[in-house]
Amino acid sequence: MPEFTEVAPRVWVAHYDWMHVNITLIGGSDGLVMVDTHGSERQARIIADDLGRLGAGPLTALVNTHDHWDHWFGNDVLASAYAALPIHATEFALQRMVEAGDRPTDERLAEHARAEEILDTTLRPATHGFSSALALDLGDRVVELIHPGRGHTAGDLVVRVPDADVLVGGDLIEESDKPFIGDDSFPLEWPLTLDLVLGLMTSSTVVVPGHGQVVDLDFVQEQRTELGIIAETIRDLAGRGVPASQALDEGDWPWDEQLLTSAVRLGYEHLPRAQKRLPLV
């Protein structure tokens, strides 16, 4: 059974096998902030039970690292027990959640192995948006929410706990698999975004990825290097006139090519016009 484990003073992480999602709790004298709430009502009830067993205090706020379903569909369950509980996200992510309505409608979710559970979830979007940075006061501790730039989505945030030297990276950083480059990702900007994230870290920072086990600075630097190679390979191929349809075959990629279909397509689409070249005949 998953339990919240203290990874730094008054910072707990629970790792759930479903989707390998991490839920983070940050404690202060005024209560707790929970980062992400997982992907269904049923799963959120399990998290609520785990929170109760921890007995570290009441929730004072929720934070969603981005707008993908597996990070915020549990909002309603966790927020229902506390009147006027604020839910924080970037302005972009908040707007995407509001547009989703009160029930999941994404047709791709109907094909998920746990589709019935997911689709039976009541949605509660974030209530408080911010553009670049926000400080949450927990009494004797300040928690920083930072939007470092576009990468996994246009609205990712990271959570920094300065006094504990902890950084919650959301899906900008992944341990259980390679970072997911989906249809709403920005592969050319992701390395630069991680440069800003690395600037928030020290050699001893505890890093909580969106999925997988807790990692460190070296791990984040390695992922930044790999994402940088992907971005530069796309720029190089496009600059040499290699069409997008041939890029996966022509490039020297750090990951399995099957993981990079969206990266190549989006990378070519996002290139400035001056960097696109027609193939020579």
CSV table of C-alpha atoms in Angstrom, one decimal:
chain,number,residue,atom,x,y,z
A,1,MET,CA,0.0,0.0,0.0
A,2,PRO,CA,1.5,3.4,-0.9
A,3,GLU,CA,2.4,5.6,1.9
A,4,PHE,CA,3.6,9.2,2.1
A,5,THR,CA,7.4,9.1,2.8
A,6,GLU,CA,9.2,12.1,4.1
A,7,VAL,CA,11.9,12.9,1.5
A,8,ALA,CA,13.0,16.2,3.2
A,9,PRO,CA,11.8,18.0,6.4
A,10,ARG,CA,8.0,18.2,6.2
A,11,VAL,CA,7.9,17.2,2.5
A,12,TRP,CA,6.3,13.9,1.8
A,13,VAL,CA,5.9,11.9,-1.4
A,14,ALA,CA,3.5,9.0,-2.2
A,15,HIS,CA,4.2,7.0,-5.4
A,16,TYR,CA,1.2,5.2,-6.9
A,17,ASP,CA,1.6,2.3,-9.2
A,18,TRP,CA,-1.1,3.4,-11.5
A,19,MET,CA,0.6,5.7,-14.1
A,20,HIS,CA,3.6,5.8,-11.6
A,21,VAL,CA,2.2,9.2,-10.5
A,22,ASN,CA,3.7,11.0,-7.5
A,23,ILE,CA,1.6,13.0,-5.1
A,24,THR,CA,3.6,15.5,-2.9
A,25,LEU,CA,2.7,17.1,0.4
A,26,ILE,CA,4.4,20.2,1.7
A,27,GLY,CA,3.8,21.0,5.4
A,28,GLY,CA,4.0,24.3,7.2
A,29,SER,CA,2.7,25.7,10.5
A,30,ASP,CA,-0.6,26.7,8.8
A,31,GLY,CA,-1.3,23.4,7.1
A,32,LEU,CA,-0.4,21.4,4.0
A,33,VAL,CA,-0.2,22.0,0.2
A,34,MET,CA,-0.8,19.0,-2.0
A,35,VAL,CA,0.8,18.9,-5.5
A,36,ASP,CA,-1.3,17.0,-8.0
A,37,THR,CA,-4.3,14.8,-7.3
A,38,HIS,CA,-4.1,11.9,-9.8
A,39,GLY,CA,-6.5,10.8,-12.4
A,40,SER,CA,-9.9,9.8,-11.0
A,41,GLU,CA,-12.3,10.1,-8.1
A,42,ARG,CA,-11.6,6.5,-6.9
A,43,GLN,CA,-7.8,7.1,-6.9
A,44,ALA,CA,-8.2,10.4,-5.1
A,45,ARG,CA,-10.2,8.7,-2.3
A,46,ILE,CA,-7.2,6.4,-1.8
A,47,ILE,CA,-5.0,9.4,-1.6
A,48,ALA,CA,-7.3,11.1,0.9
A,49,ASP,CA,-7.1,7.9,3.1
A,50,ASP,CA,-3.3,8.0,2.9
A,51,LEU,CA,-3.4,11.6,3.8
A,52,GLY,CA,-5.5,10.9,6.9
A,53,ARG,CA,-3.2,8.1,8.1
A,54,LEU,CA,-0.2,10.5,7.8
A,55,GLY,CA,-1.9,12.9,10.2
A,56,ALA,CA,0.3,15.8,9.3
A,57,GLY,CA,-2.4,18.5,9.3
A,58,PRO,CA,-5.2,19.9,7.2
A,59,LEU,CA,-5.0,20.7,3.5
A,60,THR,CA,-4.8,24.5,2.8
A,61,ALA,CA,-4.3,24.4,-1.0
A,62,LEU,CA,-4.0,22.1,-4.0
A,63,VAL,CA,-1.5,22.7,-6.9
A,64,ASN,CA,-1.8,21.1,-10.3
A,65,THR,CA,1.5,21.0,-12.2
A,66,HIS,CA,-0.3,21.0,-15.6
A,67,ASP,CA,-3.6,20.2,-17.3
A,68,HIS,CA,-3.2,16.6,-18.2
A,69,TRP,CA,-5.9,14.4,-16.7
A,70,ASP,CA,-3.7,12.2,-14.6
A,71,HIS,CA,-2.6,15.2,-12.5
A,72,TRP,CA,-5.9,17.0,-11.7
A,73,PHE,CA,-8.9,14.7,-12.1
A,74,GLY,CA,-8.7,14.0,-8.3
A,75,ASN,CA,-9.3,17.7,-7.5
A,76,ASP,CA,-12.9,17.4,-6.6
A,77,VAL,CA,-12.5,14.7,-4.0
A,78,LEU,CA,-9.6,16.3,-2.3
A,79,ALA,CA,-11.1,19.8,-2.3
A,80,SER,CA,-14.6,18.8,-1.2
A,81,ALA,CA,-13.6,18.2,2.4
A,82,TYR,CA,-12.4,21.8,2.8
A,83,ALA,CA,-14.5,24.9,2.2
A,84,ALA,CA,-13.1,27.4,-0.4
A,85,LEU,CA,-9.9,25.4,-0.8
A,86,PRO,CA,-7.8,27.2,-3.5
A,87,ILE,CA,-6.4,25.2,-6.4
A,88,HIS,CA,-3.4,26.7,-8.1
A,89,ALA,CA,-2.2,26.3,-11.7
A,90,THR,CA,-0.8,28.4,-14.4
A,91,GLU,CA,-3.3,30.6,-16.2
A,92,PHE,CA,-2.9,28.4,-19.3
A,93,ALA,CA,-3.6,25.2,-17.5
A,94,LEU,CA,-6.5,26.7,-15.6
A,95,GLN,CA,-8.1,27.8,-18.9
A,96,ARG,CA,-7.7,24.3,-20.3
A,97,MET,CA,-9.3,22.7,-17.2
A,98,VAL,CA,-12.3,25.1,-17.4
A,99,GLU,CA,-12.8,24.3,-21.1
A,100,ALA,CA,-13.0,20.6,-20.2
A,101,GLY,CA,-16.3,21.1,-18.4
A,102,ASP,CA,-17.5,19.0,-15.5
A,103,ARG,CA,-17.0,15.6,-17.1
A,104,PRO,CA,-14.2,14.0,-19.1
A,105,THR,CA,-14.9,14.1,-22.8
A,106,ASP,CA,-11.6,13.2,-24.4
A,107,GLU,CA,-12.3,10.3,-26.7
A,108,ARG,CA,-8.8,8.9,-26.1
A,109,LEU,CA,-9.8,8.2,-22.5
A,110,ALA,CA,-12.5,5.8,-23.6
A,111,GLU,CA,-9.8,3.5,-24.8
A,112,HIS,CA,-8.0,3.5,-21.5
A,113,ALA,CA,-7.9,0.2,-19.4
A,114,ARG,CA,-9.6,2.1,-16.5
A,115,ALA,CA,-11.9,4.1,-18.8
A,116,GLU,CA,-15.1,3.6,-16.7
A,117,GLU,CA,-13.4,4.9,-13.6
A,118,ILE,CA,-11.9,7.9,-15.3
A,119,LEU,CA,-15.0,8.9,-17.2
A,120,ASP,CA,-17.1,8.6,-14.0
A,121,THR,CA,-15.1,11.4,-12.4
A,122,THR,CA,-16.5,14.8,-11.5
A,123,LEU,CA,-14.1,17.5,-12.6
A,124,ARG,CA,-13.1,20.5,-10.6
A,125,PRO,CA,-10.7,22.9,-12.4
A,126,ALA,CA,-8.1,25.0,-10.7
A,127,THR,CA,-9.5,28.2,-9.1
A,128,HIS,CA,-6.4,30.4,-9.0
A,129,GLY,CA,-4.1,31.1,-12.0
A,130,PHE,CA,-0.8,32.8,-12.2
A,131,SER,CA,1.4,33.8,-15.2
A,132,SER,CA,5.1,33.4,-14.0
A,133,ALA,CA,5.5,33.0,-10.3
A,134,LEU,CA,3.5,32.8,-7.1
A,135,ALA,CA,4.5,32.4,-3.4
A,136,LEU,CA,2.3,30.4,-1.0
A,137,ASP,CA,2.6,31.3,2.6
A,138,LEU,CA,2.4,28.3,5.0
A,139,GLY,CA,3.1,30.3,8.1
A,140,ASP,CA,6.7,29.3,8.9
A,141,ARG,CA,7.5,28.3,5.3
A,142,VAL,CA,7.1,29.8,1.8
A,143,VAL,CA,6.4,27.6,-1.2
A,144,GLU,CA,7.2,28.9,-4.6
A,145,LEU,CA,5.2,28.1,-7.8
A,146,ILE,CA,7.1,28.9,-11.0
A,147,HIS,CA,6.2,28.7,-14.6
A,148,PRO,CA,9.7,28.2,-16.2
A,149,GLY,CA,8.5,28.1,-19.8
A,150,ARG,CA,7.0,25.7,-22.4
A,151,GLY,CA,8.0,22.1,-22.6
A,152,HIS,CA,5.7,19.1,-21.8
A,153,THR,CA,2.8,21.6,-22.3
A,154,ALA,CA,2.5,25.3,-22.6
A,155,GLY,CA,1.4,25.6,-18.9
A,156,ASP,CA,3.8,23.5,-16.8
A,157,LEU,CA,4.8,24.7,-13.4
A,158,VAL,CA,7.4,23.5,-10.9
A,159,VAL,CA,7.2,23.8,-7.1
A,160,ARG,CA,10.2,24.9,-5.1
A,161,VAL,CA,10.5,24.5,-1.3
A,162,PRO,CA,13.7,26.6,-0.7
A,163,ASP,CA,14.3,25.9,3.0
A,164,ALA,CA,14.1,22.1,2.3
A,165,ASP,CA,15.9,22.2,-1.0
A,166,VAL,CA,13.1,20.3,-2.8
A,167,LEU,CA,11.9,20.8,-6.3
A,168,VAL,CA,8.7,19.2,-7.6
A,169,GLY,CA,9.2,19.0,-11.4
A,170,GLY,CA,5.9,17.7,-12.7
A,171,ASP,CA,6.2,16.1,-16.1
A,172,LEU,CA,9.0,18.4,-17.2
A,173,ILE,CA,11.1,15.7,-15.5
A,174,GLU,CA,10.3,12.0,-15.7
A,175,GLU,CA,11.9,9.0,-14.1
A,176,SER,CA,9.6,6.0,-14.9
A,177,ASP,CA,10.0,6.6,-18.6
A,178,LYS,CA,11.4,9.1,-21.0
A,179,PRO,CA,9.7,12.5,-20.9
A,180,PHE,CA,6.4,12.3,-22.9
A,181,ILE,CA,6.4,14.6,-26.0
A,182,GLY,CA,2.8,14.7,-27.0
A,183,ASP,CA,0.7,16.7,-29.4
A,184,ASP,CA,0.7,19.7,-27.0
A,185,SER,CA,4.4,19.7,-26.3
A,186,PHE,CA,7.2,22.1,-27.4
A,187,PRO,CA,10.3,20.0,-28.0
A,188,LEU,CA,12.4,22.9,-29.2
A,189,GLU,CA,11.8,25.0,-26.1
A,190,TRP,CA,11.9,22.2,-23.5
A,191,PRO,CA,15.7,22.2,-23.1
A,192,LEU,CA,15.7,26.0,-22.4
A,193,THR,CA,12.9,25.6,-19.9
A,194,LEU,CA,14.9,22.9,-18.1
A,195,ASP,CA,17.9,25.4,-18.1
A,196,LEU,CA,15.7,27.7,-16.0
A,197,VAL,CA,14.7,24.7,-13.7
A,198,LEU,CA,18.3,23.7,-13.2
A,199,GLY,CA,19.0,27.3,-12.1
A,200,LEU,CA,16.6,26.8,-9.2
A,201,MET,CA,18.5,23.7,-8.0
A,202,THR,CA,21.7,23.0,-6.0
A,203,SER,CA,23.9,19.9,-6.0
A,204,SER,CA,21.8,18.4,-3.2
A,205,THR,CA,18.3,19.3,-4.4
A,206,VAL,CA,15.7,16.5,-3.9
A,207,VAL,CA,13.8,16.4,-7.2
A,208,VAL,CA,10.3,14.8,-7.4
A,209,PRO,CA,9.4,14.0,-11.0
A,210,GLY,CA,5.8,13.7,-12.2
A,211,HIS,CA,6.1,10.0,-12.6
A,212,GLY,CA,8.7,7.6,-11.0
A,213,GLN,CA,11.2,7.7,-8.2
A,214,VAL,CA,12.8,10.7,-6.6
A,215,VAL,CA,15.9,11.9,-8.5
A,216,ASP,CA,18.7,14.5,-8.2
A,217,LEU,CA,20.5,17.2,-10.1
A,218,ASP,CA,22.5,14.9,-12.2
A,219,PHE,CA,19.4,13.1,-13.5
A,220,VAL,CA,17.8,16.4,-14.5
A,221,GLN,CA,21.0,17.5,-16.3
A,222,GLU,CA,21.0,14.2,-18.2
A,223,GLN,CA,17.5,14.6,-19.4
A,224,ARG,CA,18.2,18.2,-20.4
A,225,THR,CA,21.1,17.0,-22.5
A,226,GLU,CA,19.0,14.4,-24.2
A,227,LEU,CA,16.2,16.8,-24.9
A,228,GLY,CA,18.8,19.3,-26.2
A,229,ILE,CA,20.2,16.7,-28.6
A,230,ILE,CA,16.6,16.1,-29.9
A,231,ALA,CA,16.0,19.8,-30.5
A,232,GLU,CA,19.4,20.4,-32.2
A,233,THR,CA,19.0,17.3,-34.4
A,234,ILE,CA,15.6,18.6,-35.6
A,235,ARG,CA,17.1,22.0,-36.3
A,236,ASP,CA,20.1,20.4,-38.1
A,237,LEU,CA,18.0,18.1,-40.3
A,238,ALA,CA,15.5,20.8,-41.2
A,239,GLY,CA,18.4,23.2,-42.0
A,240,ARG,CA,19.9,20.6,-44.3
A,241,GLY,CA,16.7,20.2,-46.2
A,242,VAL,CA,15.7,16.8,-44.8
A,243,PRO,CA,11.9,16.6,-44.9
A,244,ALA,CA,10.0,15.8,-41.7
A,245,SER,CA,8.9,12.5,-43.2
A,246,GLN,CA,12.5,11.3,-43.4
A,247,ALA,CA,13.9,12.9,-40.2
A,248,LEU,CA,13.5,9.8,-38.0
A,249,ASP,CA,15.4,7.7,-40.4
A,250,GLU,CA,18.1,10.3,-41.0
A,251,GLY,CA,18.8,11.5,-37.5
A,252,ASP,CA,21.0,10.2,-34.8
A,253,TRP,CA,18.6,10.1,-31.9
A,254,PRO,CA,19.2,9.6,-28.1
A,255,TRP,CA,15.9,7.8,-27.6
A,256,ASP,CA,13.9,5.1,-29.4
A,257,GLU,CA,12.5,6.6,-32.6
A,258,GLN,CA,9.0,5.4,-31.6
A,259,LEU,CA,9.0,8.0,-28.8
A,260,LEU,CA,9.9,10.9,-31.1
A,261,THR,CA,7.2,10.9,-33.8
A,262,SER,CA,5.4,13.9,-32.2
A,263,ALA,CA,8.7,15.6,-31.4
A,264,VAL,CA,9.8,15.6,-35.0
A,265,ARG,CA,6.5,16.7,-36.4
A,266,LEU,CA,6.1,19.5,-33.8
A,267,GLY,CA,9.7,20.5,-34.0
A,268,TYR,CA,9.4,21.1,-37.8
A,269,GLU,CA,6.1,23.0,-37.3
A,270,HIS,CA,7.6,25.2,-34.6
A,271,LEU,CA,10.8,26.1,-36.4
A,272,PRO,CA,11.1,29.8,-37.4
A,273,ARG,CA,10.5,30.1,-41.2
A,274,ALA,CA,14.2,31.2,-41.6
A,275,GLN,CA,15.4,27.9,-40.4
A,276,LYS,CA,13.3,25.8,-42.8
A,277,ARG,CA,14.9,24.8,-46.1
A,278,LEU,CA,13.6,23.1,-49.1
A,279,PRO,CA,15.5,19.9,-50.1
A,280,LEU,CA,18.0,20.4,-52.9
A,281,VAL,CA,17.1,18.6,-56.1
